[in-house]
PDB file of C-alpha atoms in Angstrom:
ATOM      1  CA  UNK P  15     135.513 107.018 112.220  1.00  0.00           C
ATOM      2  CA  UNK P  16     131.841 107.388 111.425  1.00  0.00           C
ATOM      3  CA  UNK P  17     129.371 104.574 112.453  1.00  0.00           C
ATOM      4  CA  UNK P  18     128.423 103.600 108.869  1.00  0.00           C
ATOM      5  CA  UNK P  19     132.045 103.277 108.392  1.00  0.00           C
ATOM      6  CA  UNK P  20     132.723 101.091 111.509  1.00  0.00           C
ATOM      7  CA  UNK P  21     129.723  98.889 110.697  1.00  0.00           C
ATOM      8  CA  UNK P  22     131.212  98.384 107.099  1.00  0.00           C
ATOM      9  CA  UNK P  23     134.681  97.677 108.583  1.00  0.00           C
ATOM     10  CA  UNK P  24     133.261  94.970 111.036  1.00  0.00           C
ATOM     11  CA  UNK P  25     131.891  93.237 108.068  1.00  0.00           C
ATOM     12  CA  UNK P  26     135.161  93.629 106.288  1.00  0.00           C
ATOM     13  CA  UNK P  27     136.998  92.255 109.107  1.00  0.00           C
ATOM     14  CA  UNK P  28     134.808  89.095 109.698  1.00  0.00           C
ATOM     15  CA  UNK P  29     135.186  88.227 106.015  1.00  0.00           C
ATOM     16  CA  UNK P  30     139.031  88.685 106.591  1.00  0.00           C
ATOM     17  CA  UNK P  31     139.009  86.526 109.903  1.00  0.00           C
ATOM     18  CA  UNK P  32     137.380  83.542 108.185  1.00  0.00           C
ATOM     19  CA  UNK P  33     139.760  83.942 105.144  1.00  0.00           C
ATOM     20  CA  UNK P  34     142.824  83.584 107.656  1.00  0.00           C
ATOM     21  CA  UNK P  35     141.026  80.605 109.432  1.00  0.00           C
ATOM     22  CA  UNK P  36     140.055  78.364 106.343  1.00  0.00           C
ATOM     23  CA  UNK P  37     138.818  75.318 108.757  1.00  0.00           C
ATOM     24  CA  UNK P  38     136.379  77.562 110.548  1.00  0.00           C
ATOM     25  CA  UNK P  39     135.352  78.973 107.027  1.00  0.00           C
ATOM     26  CA  UNK P  40     134.597  75.428 105.736  1.00  0.00           C
ATOM     27  CA  UNK P  41     133.008  74.584 109.054  1.00  0.00           C
ATOM     28  CA  UNK P  42     130.482  77.401 108.750  1.00  0.00           C
ATOM     29  CA  UNK P  43     129.650  76.871 105.133  1.00  0.00           C
ATOM     30  CA  UNK P  44     127.957  73.537 105.781  1.00  0.00           C
ATOM     31  CA  UNK P  45     124.614  74.933 107.481  1.00  0.00           C
ATOM     32  CA  UNK P  46     124.506  77.742 104.997  1.00  0.00           C
ATOM     33  CA  UNK P  47     124.835  75.549 101.991  1.00  0.00           C
ATOM     34  CA  UNK P  48     121.723  73.248 103.309  1.00  0.00           C
ATOM     35  CA  UNK P  49     119.628  76.229 103.984  1.00  0.00           C
ATOM     36  CA  UNK P  50     120.536  77.388 100.129  1.00  0.00           C
ATOM     37  CA  UNK P  51     119.232  74.324  98.755  1.00  0.00           C
ATOM     38  CA  UNK P  52     116.159  74.499 100.672  1.00  0.00           C
ATOM     39  CA  UNK P  53     115.367  77.976  99.708  1.00  0.00           C
ATOM     40  CA  UNK P  54     116.018  77.419  96.068  1.00  0.00           C
ATOM     41  CA  UNK P  55     113.796  74.495  95.808  1.00  0.00           C
ATOM     42  CA  UNK P  56     111.121  76.900  97.349  1.00  0.00           C
ATOM     43  CA  UNK P  57     111.700  79.833  94.847  1.00  0.00           C
ATOM     44  CA  UNK P  58     111.863  77.636  91.849  1.00  0.00           C
ATOM     45  CA  UNK P  59     108.622  75.929  93.159  1.00  0.00           C
ATOM     46  CA  UNK P  60     107.065  79.840  93.560  1.00  0.00           C
ATOM     47  CA  UNK P  61     108.349  80.822  90.024  1.00  0.00           C
ATOM     48  CA  UNK P  62     106.988  77.866  88.281  1.00  0.00           C
ATOM     49  CA  UNK P  63     103.551  78.147  89.835  1.00  0.00           C
ATOM     50  CA  UNK P  64     103.125  81.793  90.226  1.00  0.00           C
ATOM     51  CA  UNK P  65     100.997  82.208  86.896  1.00  0.00           C
ATOM     52  CA  UNK P  66      98.787  79.528  88.471  1.00  0.00           C
ATOM     53  CA  UNK P  67      98.569  81.342  91.790  1.00  0.00           C
ATOM     54  CA  UNK P  68      97.902  84.624  90.025  1.00  0.00           C
ATOM     55  CA  UNK P  69      95.111  83.183  87.913  1.00  0.00           C
ATOM     56  CA  UNK P  70      93.781  81.701  90.966  1.00  0.00           C
ATOM     57  CA  UNK P  71      93.760  84.994  93.133  1.00  0.00           C
ATOM     58  CA  UNK P  72      92.175  87.046  90.113  1.00  0.00           C
ATOM     59  CA  UNK P  73      88.985  85.255  89.021  1.00  0.00           C
ATOM     60  CA  UNK P  74      87.374  88.760  88.531  1.00  0.00           C
ATOM     61  CA  UNK P  75      89.729  89.073  85.420  1.00  0.00           C
ATOM     62  CA  UNK P  76      88.243  86.285  83.655  1.00  0.00           C
ATOM     63  CA  UNK P  77      86.102  88.453  81.582  1.00  0.00           C
ATOM     64  CA  UNK P  78      88.531  91.134  80.721  1.00  0.00           C
ATOM     65  CA  UNK P  79      90.054  91.332  77.494  1.00  0.00           C
ATOM     66  CA  UNK P  80      92.970  89.142  76.830  1.00  0.00           C
ATOM     67  CA  UNK P  81      95.810  91.947  76.848  1.00  0.00           C
ATOM     68  CA  UNK P  82      94.335  93.548  80.135  1.00  0.00           C
ATOM     69  CA  UNK P  83      93.855  89.895  81.634  1.00  0.00           C
ATOM     70  CA  UNK P  84      97.617  88.977  80.822  1.00  0.00           C
ATOM     71  CA  UNK P  85      99.069  92.272  81.994  1.00  0.00           C
ATOM     72  CA  UNK P  86      97.227  91.851  85.487  1.00  0.00           C
ATOM     73  CA  UNK P  87      98.314  88.378  86.040  1.00  0.00           C
ATOM     74  CA  UNK P  88     101.851  88.727  85.004  1.00  0.00           C
ATOM     75  CA  UNK P  89     102.130  91.847  87.324  1.00  0.00           C
ATOM     76  CA  UNK P  90     100.618  89.978  90.098  1.00  0.00           C
ATOM     77  CA  UNK P  91     102.939  87.025  89.425  1.00  0.00           C
ATOM     78  CA  UNK P  92     106.140  89.238  89.321  1.00  0.00           C
ATOM     79  CA  UNK P  93     104.779  90.842  92.774  1.00  0.00           C
ATOM     80  CA  UNK P  94     104.284  87.227  94.322  1.00  0.00           C
ATOM     81  CA  UNK P  95     107.788  86.283  93.368  1.00  0.00           C
ATOM     82  CA  UNK P  96     109.321  89.646  94.496  1.00  0.00           C
ATOM     83  CA  UNK P  97     107.447  89.132  97.922  1.00  0.00           C
ATOM     84  CA  UNK P  98     108.912  85.656  98.216  1.00  0.00           C
ATOM     85  CA  UNK P  99     112.223  86.885  97.390  1.00  0.00           C
ATOM     86  CA  UNK P 100     112.122  89.474  99.894  1.00  0.00           C
ATOM     87  CA  UNK P 101     110.779  86.870 102.265  1.00  0.00           C
ATOM     88  CA  UNK P 102     113.543  84.788 101.734  1.00  0.00           C
ATOM     89  CA  UNK P 103     116.113  87.472 102.279  1.00  0.00           C
ATOM     90  CA  UNK P 104     114.435  88.309 105.762  1.00  0.00           C
ATOM     91  CA  UNK P 105     114.204  84.792 106.673  1.00  0.00           C
ATOM     92  CA  UNK P 106     117.344  82.934 105.328  1.00  0.00           C
ATOM     93  CA  UNK P 107     119.827  83.877 108.106  1.00  0.00           C
ATOM     94  CA  UNK P 108     117.433  83.106 110.892  1.00  0.00           C
ATOM     95  CA  UNK P 109     116.906  79.645 109.275  1.00  0.00           C
ATOM     96  CA  UNK P 110     120.519  79.199 108.798  1.00  0.00           C
ATOM     97  CA  UNK P 111     121.422  80.171 112.174  1.00  0.00           C
ATOM     98  CA  UNK P 112     118.811  77.691 113.381  1.00  0.00           C
ATOM     99  CA  UNK P 113     120.120  74.992 111.378  1.00  0.00           C
ATOM    100  CA  UNK P 114     123.738  75.744 112.145  1.00  0.00           C
ATOM    101  CA  UNK P 115     123.329  76.862 115.721  1.00  0.00           C
ATOM    102  CA  UNK P 116     126.271  74.547 117.205  1.00  0.00           C
ATOM    103  CA  UNK P 117     128.448  75.600 114.175  1.00  0.00           C
ATOM    104  CA  UNK P 118     128.289  79.410 114.457  1.00  0.00           C
ATOM    105  CA  UNK P 119     128.163  79.357 118.081  1.00  0.00           C
ATOM    106  CA  UNK P 120     131.894  77.682 117.900  1.00  0.00           C
ATOM    107  CA  UNK P 121     132.922  80.126 115.270  1.00  0.00           C
ATOM    108  CA  UNK P 122     131.577  83.311 117.137  1.00  0.00           C
ATOM    109  CA  UNK P 123     133.435  81.705 120.363  1.00  0.00           C
ATOM    110  CA  UNK P 124     136.660  81.499 118.511  1.00  0.00           C
ATOM    111  CA  UNK P 125     136.516  84.830 117.112  1.00  0.00           C
ATOM    112  CA  UNK P 126     135.814  86.290 120.622  1.00  0.00           C
ATOM    113  CA  UNK P 127     138.686  84.300 121.811  1.00  0.00           C
ATOM    114  CA  UNK P 128     140.868  86.120 119.312  1.00  0.00           C
ATOM    115  CA  UNK P 129     139.763  89.431 120.205  1.00  0.00           C
ATOM    116  CA  UNK P 130     140.750  89.041 124.006  1.00  0.00           C
ATOM    117  CA  UNK P 131     138.087  87.004 125.700  1.00  0.00           C
ATOM    118  CA  UNK P 132     134.978  84.892 125.378  1.00  0.00           C
ATOM    119  CA  UNK P 133     132.301  85.010 128.075  1.00  0.00           C
ATOM    120  CA  UNK P 134     130.961  81.592 129.297  1.00  0.00           C
ATOM    121  CA  UNK P 135     127.414  81.229 127.820  1.00  0.00           C
ATOM    122  CA  UNK P 136     124.396  79.936 129.693  1.00  0.00           C
ATOM    123  CA  UNK P 137     124.624  76.329 130.760  1.00  0.00           C
ATOM    124  CA  UNK P 138     121.779  75.082 128.888  1.00  0.00           C
ATOM    125  CA  UNK P 139     121.030  71.847 126.727  1.00  0.00           C
ATOM    126  CA  UNK P 140     121.142  72.078 123.000  1.00  0.00           C
ATOM    127  CA  UNK P 141     117.392  71.648 122.781  1.00  0.00           C
ATOM    128  CA  UNK P 142     116.710  74.523 124.894  1.00  0.00           C
ATOM    129  CA  UNK P 143     119.223  76.710 122.866  1.00  0.00           C
ATOM    130  CA  UNK P 144     117.518  75.643 119.817  1.00  0.00           C
ATOM    131  CA  UNK P 145     114.036  76.548 120.989  1.00  0.00           C
ATOM    132  CA  UNK P 146     115.088  79.888 122.275  1.00  0.00           C
ATOM    133  CA  UNK P 147     116.889  80.639 119.062  1.00  0.00           C
ATOM    134  CA  UNK P 148     113.635  79.691 117.224  1.00  0.00           C
ATOM    135  CA  UNK P 149     111.554  81.783 119.401  1.00  0.00           C
ATOM    136  CA  UNK P 150     113.821  84.808 119.116  1.00  0.00           C
ATOM    137  CA  UNK P 151     113.911  84.391 115.311  1.00  0.00           C
ATOM    138  CA  UNK P 152     110.148  84.500 115.260  1.00  0.00           C
ATOM    139  CA  UNK P 153     109.907  87.582 117.205  1.00  0.00           C
ATOM    140  CA  UNK P 154     112.510  89.379 114.789  1.00  0.00           C
ATOM    141  CA  UNK P 155     110.613  88.203 111.706  1.00  0.00           C
ATOM    142  CA  UNK P 156     107.322  89.588 113.334  1.00  0.00           C
ATOM    143  CA  UNK P 157     108.897  92.940 113.526  1.00  0.00           C
ATOM    144  CA  UNK P 158     110.411  92.519 109.923  1.00  0.00           C
ATOM    145  CA  UNK P 159     106.966  91.874 108.499  1.00  0.00           C
ATOM    146  CA  UNK P 160     105.551  95.022 110.243  1.00  0.00           C
ATOM    147  CA  UNK P 161     107.641  97.071 107.927  1.00  0.00           C
ATOM    148  CA  UNK P 162     108.025  94.412 104.756  1.00  0.00           C
ATOM    149  CA  UNK P 163     104.376  94.115 104.292  1.00  0.00           C
ATOM    150  CA  UNK P 164     103.550  97.888 103.893  1.00  0.00           C
ATOM    151  CA  UNK P 165     106.862  98.108 101.595  1.00  0.00           C
ATOM    152  CA  UNK P 166     105.423  94.910  99.648  1.00  0.00           C
ATOM    153  CA  UNK P 167     102.130  96.782  99.116  1.00  0.00           C
ATOM    154  CA  UNK P 168     103.859 100.161  98.221  1.00  0.00           C
ATOM    155  CA  UNK P 169     105.670  98.383  95.505  1.00  0.00           C
ATOM    156  CA  UNK P 170     102.495  98.781  93.486  1.00  0.00           C
ATOM    157  CA  UNK P 171     102.669 102.480  93.526  1.00  0.00           C
ATOM    158  CA  UNK P 172     104.115 103.942  90.151  1.00  0.00           C
ATOM    159  CA  UNK P 173     107.654 105.194  90.594  1.00  0.00           C
ATOM    160  CA  UNK P 174     107.938 105.128  94.315  1.00  0.00           C
ATOM    161  CA  UNK P 175     107.450 101.241  94.076  1.00  0.00           C
ATOM    162  CA  UNK P 176     110.359 101.149  91.683  1.00  0.00           C
ATOM    163  CA  UNK P 177     112.865 103.749  93.588  1.00  0.00           C
ATOM    164  CA  UNK P 178     112.289 104.458  97.051  1.00  0.00           C
ATOM    165  CA  UNK P 179     110.689 101.134  98.123  1.00  0.00           C
ATOM    166  CA  UNK P 180     113.805  99.098  97.199  1.00  0.00           C
ATOM    167  CA  UNK P 181     116.218 101.238  98.765  1.00  0.00           C
ATOM    168  CA  UNK P 182     114.123 101.452 102.118  1.00  0.00           C
ATOM    169  CA  UNK P 183     113.206  97.511 101.856  1.00  0.00           C
ATOM    170  CA  UNK P 184     117.087  96.920 101.483  1.00  0.00           C
ATOM    171  CA  UNK P 185     117.856  99.214 104.699  1.00  0.00           C
ATOM    172  CA  UNK P 186     115.132  97.188 106.692  1.00  0.00           C
ATOM    173  CA  UNK P 187     116.550  93.786 105.433  1.00  0.00           C
ATOM    174  CA  UNK P 188     119.740  94.635 106.526  1.00  0.00           C
ATOM    175  CA  UNK P 189     118.668  95.896 109.940  1.00  0.00           C
ATOM    176  CA  UNK P 190     116.925  92.790 110.656  1.00  0.00           C
ATOM    177  CA  UNK P 191     119.787  90.672 109.174  1.00  0.00           C
ATOM    178  CA  UNK P 192     122.270  92.097 111.609  1.00  0.00           C
ATOM    179  CA  UNK P 193     119.802  91.545 114.425  1.00  0.00           C
ATOM    180  CA  UNK P 194     120.032  87.965 113.602  1.00  0.00           C
ATOM    181  CA  UNK P 195     123.566  87.703 113.232  1.00  0.00           C
ATOM    182  CA  UNK P 196     124.482  89.688 116.252  1.00  0.00           C
ATOM    183  CA  UNK P 197     122.200  87.360 118.289  1.00  0.00           C
ATOM    184  CA  UNK P 198     124.768  84.605 118.264  1.00  0.00           C
ATOM    185  CA  UNK P 199     127.274  86.872 120.347  1.00  0.00           C
ATOM    186  CA  UNK P 200     124.330  88.557 122.484  1.00  0.00           C
ATOM    187  CA  UNK P 201     122.630  85.332 123.540  1.00  0.00           C
ATOM    188  CA  UNK P 202     125.841  84.486 124.694  1.00  0.00           C
ATOM    189  CA  UNK P 203     125.645  87.349 127.386  1.00  0.00           C
ATOM    190  CA  UNK P 204     122.187  86.531 128.406  1.00  0.00           C
ATOM    191  CA  UNK P 205     120.733  89.837 126.535  1.00  0.00           C
ATOM    192  CA  UNK P 206     116.949  88.917 125.726  1.00  0.00           C
ATOM    193  CA  UNK P 207     115.744  89.574 122.364  1.00  0.00           C
ATOM    194  CA  UNK P 208     113.966  92.812 123.061  1.00  0.00           C
ATOM    195  CA  UNK P 209     117.012  94.088 124.604  1.00  0.00           C
ATOM    196  CA  UNK P 210     119.359  93.163 121.766  1.00  0.00           C
ATOM    197  CA  UNK P 211     117.016  95.134 119.338  1.00  0.00           C
ATOM    198  CA  UNK P 212     116.982  98.241 121.882  1.00  0.00           C
ATOM    199  CA  UNK P 213     120.767  98.129 121.830  1.00  0.00           C
ATOM    200  CA  UNK P 214     121.081  98.025 118.140  1.00  0.00           C
ATOM    201  CA  UNK P 215     118.449 100.817 117.604  1.00  0.00           C
ATOM    202  CA  UNK P 216     120.846 103.076 119.353  1.00  0.00           C
ATOM    203  CA  UNK P 217     123.506 102.391 116.569  1.00  0.00           C
ATOM    204  CA  UNK P 218     121.500 102.504 113.624  1.00  0.00           C
ATOM    205  CA  UNK P 219     124.348 103.888 111.347  1.00  0.00           C
ATOM    206  CA  UNK P 220     126.763 101.352 112.640  1.00  0.00           C
ATOM    207  CA  UNK P 221     124.072  98.545 112.015  1.00  0.00           C
ATOM    208  CA  UNK P 222     123.010  99.814 108.552  1.00  0.00           C
ATOM    209  CA  UNK P 223     126.848 100.105 107.619  1.00  0.00           C
ATOM    210  CA  UNK P 224     127.212  96.224 108.462  1.00  0.00           C
ATOM    211  CA  UNK P 225     123.855  95.250 107.147  1.00  0.00           C
ATOM    212  CA  UNK P 226     122.919  97.321 103.874  1.00  0.00           C
ATOM    213  CA  UNK P 227     125.797  95.796 101.974  1.00  0.00           C
ATOM    214  CA  UNK P 228     125.370  92.335 103.335  1.00  0.00           C
ATOM    215  CA  UNK P 229     121.741  92.143 102.364  1.00  0.00           C
ATOM    216  CA  UNK P 230     122.500  93.628  98.981  1.00  0.00           C
ATOM    217  CA  UNK P 231     125.296  90.859  98.591  1.00  0.00           C
ATOM    218  CA  UNK P 232     122.787  88.160  99.894  1.00  0.00           C
ATOM    219  CA  UNK P 233     120.426  88.999  96.875  1.00  0.00           C
ATOM    220  CA  UNK P 234     122.962  87.422  94.297  1.00  0.00           C
ATOM    221  CA  UNK P 235     122.662  83.561  94.397  1.00  0.00           C
ATOM    222  CA  UNK P 236     125.030  81.513  96.061  1.00  0.00           C
ATOM    223  CA  UNK P 237     126.656  84.541  97.544  1.00  0.00           C
ATOM    224  CA  UNK P 238     124.715  84.287 100.896  1.00  0.00           C
ATOM    225  CA  UNK P 239     126.541  80.813 101.393  1.00  0.00           C
ATOM    226  CA  UNK P 240     129.961  82.306 100.752  1.00  0.00           C
ATOM    227  CA  UNK P 241     129.367  85.140 102.908  1.00  0.00           C
ATOM    228  CA  UNK P 242     127.890  83.434 105.943  1.00  0.00           C
ATOM    229  CA  UNK P 243     130.754  82.391 107.887  1.00  0.00           C
ATOM    230  CA  UNK P 244     132.473  85.662 107.650  1.00  0.00           C
ATOM    231  CA  UNK P 245     129.147  87.354 108.426  1.00  0.00           C
ATOM    232  CA  UNK P 246     128.739  85.566 111.708  1.00  0.00           C
ATOM    233  CA  UNK P 247     132.299  86.528 112.581  1.00  0.00           C
ATOM    234  CA  UNK P 248     131.827  90.080 111.643  1.00  0.00           C
ATOM    235  CA  UNK P 249     128.759  90.438 113.525  1.00  0.00           C
ATOM    236  CA  UNK P 250     130.423  89.055 116.687  1.00  0.00           C
ATOM    237  CA  UNK P 251     132.821  92.113 116.230  1.00  0.00           C
ATOM    238  CA  UNK P 252     129.880  94.455 115.844  1.00  0.00           C
ATOM    239  CA  UNK P 253     128.194  93.148 118.901  1.00  0.00           C
ATOM    240  CA  UNK P 254     131.501  93.596 121.136  1.00  0.00           C
ATOM    241  CA  UNK P 255     131.622  96.941 119.728  1.00  0.00           C
ATOM    242  CA  UNK P 256     128.049  97.946 120.690  1.00  0.00           C
ATOM    243  CA  UNK P 257     128.486  96.422 124.113  1.00  0.00           C
ATOM    244  CA  UNK P 258     131.506  98.544 124.484  1.00  0.00           C
ATOM    245  CA  UNK P 259     133.991  95.840 124.731  1.00  0.00           C
ATOM    246  CA  UNK P 260     136.065  95.951 121.575  1.00  0.00           C
ATOM    247  CA  UNK P 261     139.593  94.321 121.212  1.00  0.00           C
ATOM    248  CA  UNK P 262     141.619  94.086 124.365  1.00  0.00           C
ATOM    249  CA  UNK P 263     145.343  93.119 124.657  1.00  0.00           C
ATOM    250  CA  UNK P 264     146.041  89.817 126.413  1.00  0.00           C
ATOM    251  CA  UNK P 265     148.319  90.424 129.595  1.00  0.00           C
ATOM    252  CA  UNK P 266     151.747  89.369 128.834  1.00  0.00           C
ATOM    253  CA  UNK P 267     152.913  86.088 130.039  1.00  0.00           C
ATOM    254  CA  UNK P 268     154.154  86.360 133.596  1.00  0.00           C
ATOM    255  CA  UNK P 269     152.882  89.705 134.392  1.00  0.00           C
ATOM    256  CA  UNK P 270     150.991  88.463 137.396  1.00  0.00           C
ATOM    257  CA  UNK P 271     148.011  89.961 136.620  1.00  0.00           C
ATOM    258  CA  UNK P 272     144.408  88.235 135.832  1.00  0.00           C
ATOM    259  CA  UNK P 273     143.123  88.470 132.234  1.00  0.00           C
ATOM    260  CA  UNK P 274     140.214  91.082 132.197  1.00  0.00           C
ATOM    261  CA  UNK P 275     136.546  89.511 132.222  1.00  0.00           C
ATOM    262  CA  UNK P 276     134.213  89.480 129.311  1.00  0.00           C
ATOM    263  CA  UNK P 277     133.287  93.109 130.176  1.00  0.00           C
ATOM    264  CA  UNK P 278     136.640  94.537 131.274  1.00  0.00           C
ATOM    265  CA  UNK P 279     137.342  95.608 134.686  1.00  0.00           C
ATOM    266  CA  UNK P 280     135.862  98.766 135.109  1.00  0.00           C
ATOM    267  CA  UNK P 281     134.314  99.623 131.628  1.00  0.00           C
ATOM    268  CA  UNK P 282     131.305  97.047 131.511  1.00  0.00           C
ATOM    269  CA  UNK P 283     128.758  98.454 129.206  1.00  0.00           C
ATOM    270  CA  UNK P 284     126.089  98.152 131.816  1.00  0.00           C
ATOM    271  CA  UNK P 285     128.354  99.867 134.828  1.00  0.00           C
ATOM    272  CA  UNK P 286     131.313  98.450 136.734  1.00  0.00           C
ATOM    273  CA  UNK P 287     128.655  96.517 139.219  1.00  0.00           C
ATOM    274  CA  UNK P 288     128.251  93.691 136.807  1.00  0.00           C
ATOM    275  CA  UNK P 289     130.874  91.028 137.933  1.00  0.00           C
ATOM    276  CA  UNK P 290     130.025  88.588 135.416  1.00  0.00           C
ATOM    277  CA  UNK P 291     127.708  87.807 132.455  1.00  0.00           C
ATOM    278  CA  UNK P 292     125.537  85.461 134.141  1.00  0.00           C
ATOM    279  CA  UNK P 293     124.529  85.612 137.908  1.00  0.00           C
ATOM    280  CA  UNK P 294     126.194  87.389 140.857  1.00  0.00           C
ATOM    281  CA  UNK P 295     129.637  86.041 140.778  1.00  0.00           C
ATOM    282  CA  UNK P 296     132.928  87.673 141.850  1.00  0.00           C
ATOM    283  CA  UNK P 297     133.682  89.152 145.257  1.00  0.00           C
ATOM    284  CA  UNK P 298     131.512  91.770 146.293  1.00  0.00           C
ATOM    285  CA  UNK P 299     129.576  91.872 142.868  1.00  0.00           C
ATOM    286  CA  UNK P 300     125.818  92.551 142.714  1.00  0.00           C
ATOM    287  CA  UNK P 301     123.707  90.840 140.174  1.00  0.00           C
ATOM    288  CA  UNK P 302     123.683  92.333 136.712  1.00  0.00           C
ATOM    289  CA  UNK P 303     120.608  93.349 134.857  1.00  0.00           C
ATOM    290  CA  UNK P 304     120.415  90.204 132.981  1.00  0.00           C
ATOM    291  CA  UNK P 305     121.042  87.657 136.037  1.00  0.00           C
TER     292      UNK P 305
END
């Protein structure tokens, strides 16, 4: 199966998982609904005042003919709102994950338990987890803006701005959306944000197969809220695939063998020397790269 199809399959499996686990689905809706209300209020305010902002930003057009002045300011208002919408798409997941950190952490853990094993996360207080998540999200947003700002400006170019730019913008949004969602599972393994992005860049097709259809769906009002719990579940499955873990069968009762660790007995993604996701741990083990 191609990476594109595998990414889409992870997205579908995540939505299927929450559909089978209705209690966890309702649990995951709460932070997404809160974030949606905040974003809708901001976008409505931007839409109401876009004309005033466009007029303030184009004082040089005051002496133009009425038709040209109106055309310019309407165009500026539309671009401003489109930019606000793009920014909303890029940041919605980060804000929702920040609001719902404890919710989505528990949901992701449950998905991993069902898949054959959940690594123990770092023992840190909640405030520090939230601070780390906020800093990581700002880092991802910074890189997203590196791509989004040029695309925003290219949106003014005739034909290109109406054809190529939306497609590229959707791919950019899908990639960074996946980075944010996969962070829930990857942060549990102690991977710093730069390493997460490096690992996901190696599997761009997989990431785009997951992120592009999700980013497109998130453009539809209210759909982001409905899909968010399944998106977290699917990104957890994607993270396991990227890190070489996948789904492992549990040992049969009474088999007398210990259950495999979070990276498996001999197929850890960073080599068999990693005895535990955090710290040296395990007989004869050496500290892993993120110890």
